[in-house]
XYZ file of C-alpha atoms in Angstrom:
226
model
C 114.427 86.324 111.539
C 113.258 89.665 112.911
C 113.596 88.549 116.506
C 117.041 87.143 115.789
C 118.053 90.469 114.326
C 116.700 92.269 117.364
C 118.645 90.011 119.686
C 121.811 90.525 117.655
C 121.495 94.306 117.808
C 120.794 94.202 121.511
C 123.740 91.900 121.997
C 126.500 94.196 120.805
C 125.824 95.951 117.522
C 126.229 99.702 117.785
C 122.905 101.576 117.865
C 122.225 104.143 115.196
C 123.315 107.666 116.059
C 120.921 110.608 115.581
C 123.071 111.754 112.654
C 122.771 108.344 110.977
C 118.995 108.326 111.380
C 118.864 111.835 109.902
C 121.005 110.734 106.940
C 118.863 107.655 106.307
C 115.553 109.485 106.172
C 117.016 112.374 104.196
C 117.948 109.789 101.550
C 114.467 108.277 101.564
C 112.994 111.760 101.242
C 115.281 112.695 98.356
C 114.404 109.490 96.487
C 110.639 109.728 97.116
C 109.470 113.055 98.594
C 105.768 112.123 98.698
C 105.461 108.355 99.243
C 102.000 106.861 98.889
C 100.330 103.718 100.146
C 99.279 101.187 97.534
C 95.656 100.639 98.549
C 93.000 102.277 96.377
C 90.496 104.517 98.180
C 88.550 107.730 97.650
C 87.938 109.048 101.180
C 88.594 108.174 104.848
C 85.755 105.642 104.892
C 86.883 103.647 101.870
C 90.464 103.834 103.168
C 89.350 102.371 106.502
C 87.507 99.521 104.790
C 90.430 98.797 102.470
C 92.892 98.619 105.362
C 90.594 96.310 107.336
C 90.375 94.034 104.295
C 94.153 94.071 103.795
C 94.859 91.843 106.813
C 96.558 88.674 105.519
C 96.032 89.852 101.941
C 98.062 91.726 99.347
C 97.264 95.300 98.391
C 96.833 94.159 94.785
C 94.260 91.572 95.831
C 92.395 94.070 98.006
C 92.287 96.613 95.184
C 90.787 94.026 92.836
C 88.083 93.214 95.377
C 87.243 96.765 96.425
C 86.854 98.097 92.882
C 83.384 96.580 92.617
C 82.663 96.765 96.355
C 83.159 100.527 96.521
C 81.139 101.015 93.351
C 78.248 99.213 95.039
C 78.739 100.622 98.538
C 80.822 103.813 98.776
C 79.307 104.938 102.099
C 78.612 103.359 105.494
C 74.873 103.513 104.790
C 75.267 101.711 101.465
C 77.540 99.100 103.046
C 75.008 98.317 105.765
C 72.297 98.049 103.124
C 74.472 95.681 101.093
C 74.730 93.379 104.119
C 77.226 90.708 105.088
C 76.374 88.337 102.254
C 76.550 91.090 99.679
C 79.928 92.256 100.956
C 81.167 88.674 101.113
C 80.337 88.141 97.442
C 82.589 91.055 96.509
C 85.542 90.044 98.701
C 85.440 86.239 98.497
C 88.894 86.193 96.819
C 90.422 87.487 100.064
C 91.450 85.334 102.981
C 89.030 85.229 105.942
C 86.471 86.989 103.779
C 83.387 86.053 105.811
C 84.825 87.455 109.023
C 85.957 90.548 107.177
C 82.509 91.024 105.656
C 80.955 90.859 109.122
C 83.449 93.416 110.467
C 82.992 95.804 107.537
C 79.207 95.834 107.894
C 79.332 96.192 111.671
C 81.970 98.948 111.656
C 79.853 100.780 109.076
C 76.826 100.464 111.345
C 78.867 101.753 114.287
C 80.147 104.703 112.278
C 76.543 105.682 111.570
C 75.232 105.279 115.112
C 78.268 106.533 117.031
C 80.033 108.983 114.714
C 77.405 110.396 112.404
C 78.626 108.317 109.477
C 82.125 109.820 109.482
C 85.474 108.245 110.316
C 86.833 109.643 113.606
C 90.321 111.134 113.684
C 91.023 109.448 117.005
C 92.984 106.254 117.626
C 90.905 105.018 120.556
C 87.656 105.544 118.665
C 89.026 103.759 115.617
C 90.335 100.819 117.639
C 86.889 100.414 119.189
C 85.484 99.524 115.750
C 85.241 95.845 114.690
C 88.287 94.608 112.800
C 90.368 97.700 113.596
C 93.616 97.284 115.527
C 96.428 99.706 116.259
C 98.122 99.224 112.891
C 94.906 99.886 110.957
C 94.132 102.929 113.098
C 97.630 104.309 112.529
C 97.337 103.886 108.755
C 94.020 105.740 108.673
C 95.244 108.526 110.956
C 98.372 108.963 108.864
C 96.890 108.867 105.371
C 93.417 110.295 105.903
C 94.220 112.866 108.580
C 97.924 113.579 107.980
C 98.960 112.656 111.517
C 102.567 111.482 112.097
C 101.651 107.936 113.164
C 103.762 104.882 112.356
C 101.951 101.733 111.269
C 104.125 98.660 111.815
C 103.371 95.881 109.347
C 105.526 92.807 108.683
C 107.733 94.681 106.196
C 108.423 97.587 108.523
C 108.953 95.245 111.481
C 111.579 93.356 109.488
C 113.392 96.487 108.331
C 113.475 98.057 111.792
C 114.930 94.889 113.316
C 117.198 93.789 110.493
C 118.865 97.169 110.077
C 119.069 97.816 113.803
C 117.206 101.099 113.385
C 114.600 100.306 116.058
C 114.823 96.686 117.225
C 111.890 95.271 119.136
C 110.179 91.988 119.855
C 106.661 93.277 119.177
C 105.182 95.734 116.669
C 104.425 98.151 119.524
C 108.053 98.081 120.705
C 109.206 98.850 117.170
C 106.622 101.612 116.765
C 107.628 103.325 119.993
C 111.311 102.900 119.158
C 110.846 104.536 115.767
C 108.883 107.385 117.334
C 111.859 108.035 119.618
C 114.487 107.769 116.885
C 112.953 109.472 113.843
C 113.204 113.278 113.670
C 109.811 114.977 113.691
C 110.154 116.373 110.181
C 110.276 112.850 108.731
C 107.544 111.206 110.808
C 104.598 111.867 108.503
C 106.085 109.766 105.701
C 108.378 107.479 107.730
C 106.177 104.404 107.775
C 105.571 104.593 104.018
C 109.288 104.824 103.275
C 110.084 101.873 105.531
C 107.183 99.704 104.330
C 108.021 100.262 100.666
C 111.701 99.664 101.414
C 110.841 96.341 103.033
C 108.434 95.367 100.266
C 110.718 96.051 97.318
C 114.334 96.216 98.567
C 114.861 94.766 102.055
C 112.754 91.719 101.207
C 112.384 88.785 103.570
C 114.042 86.072 101.477
C 116.168 87.895 98.916
C 117.048 91.372 100.157
C 118.480 93.534 97.384
C 121.298 95.035 99.455
C 123.242 96.488 96.492
C 120.177 98.631 95.665
C 119.625 99.715 99.278
C 119.767 103.447 100.030
C 120.969 102.818 103.582
C 123.234 99.801 103.131
C 126.246 101.643 104.580
C 124.253 102.417 107.745
C 122.579 99.021 108.134
C 123.765 96.810 111.016
C 122.603 93.508 109.509
C 125.627 91.181 109.498
C 124.352 89.117 106.536
C 123.928 92.000 104.086
C 125.608 91.653 100.734
C 128.050 94.397 99.709
C 126.890 97.307 97.609
């Protein structure tokens, strides 16, 4: 559906003007000035682990699993001591839990040996850790270090394509498109606004267009009237 929307926008729908983009994000800001992610964490390390575990899992499911995991292993040193089997026992309700357990223990070990046990505020260094891709790195940089990165998950990818805001065939294309389109003053919170919008309003199967803050700006031809 996202690719179809991208093709439709590229095939004749009018791109968003800078004024329209400004209006859209001003509305998001007015409705939710300080949007927050929905993963539970206490510091950059636990945030990193939670985001790694969130691949192909819901935030609710991750939060259930990490409650006991972080109580048992709140630091890289404690996570390494817990070991793969110990981590696996805490996260077995999550998909791909054995692979995730291996990644969490190994990234913890790498944080200790390569970064003094702290999470680096650098995308390349983060992406070099096991289980960490660009999206995960962007989430950590944004939330933990207040950098204006844009993490493109499935919800944000859908919204960017469906609305015509920043159509693209890959998450990276969408990310770079949003970076070009979104005014700097909105970039810190932009990915949270768009992810939450996709999760609760511009849903994949039953988008709630009448409740949409940007319905009048949206280019999606199938939207229902407000």
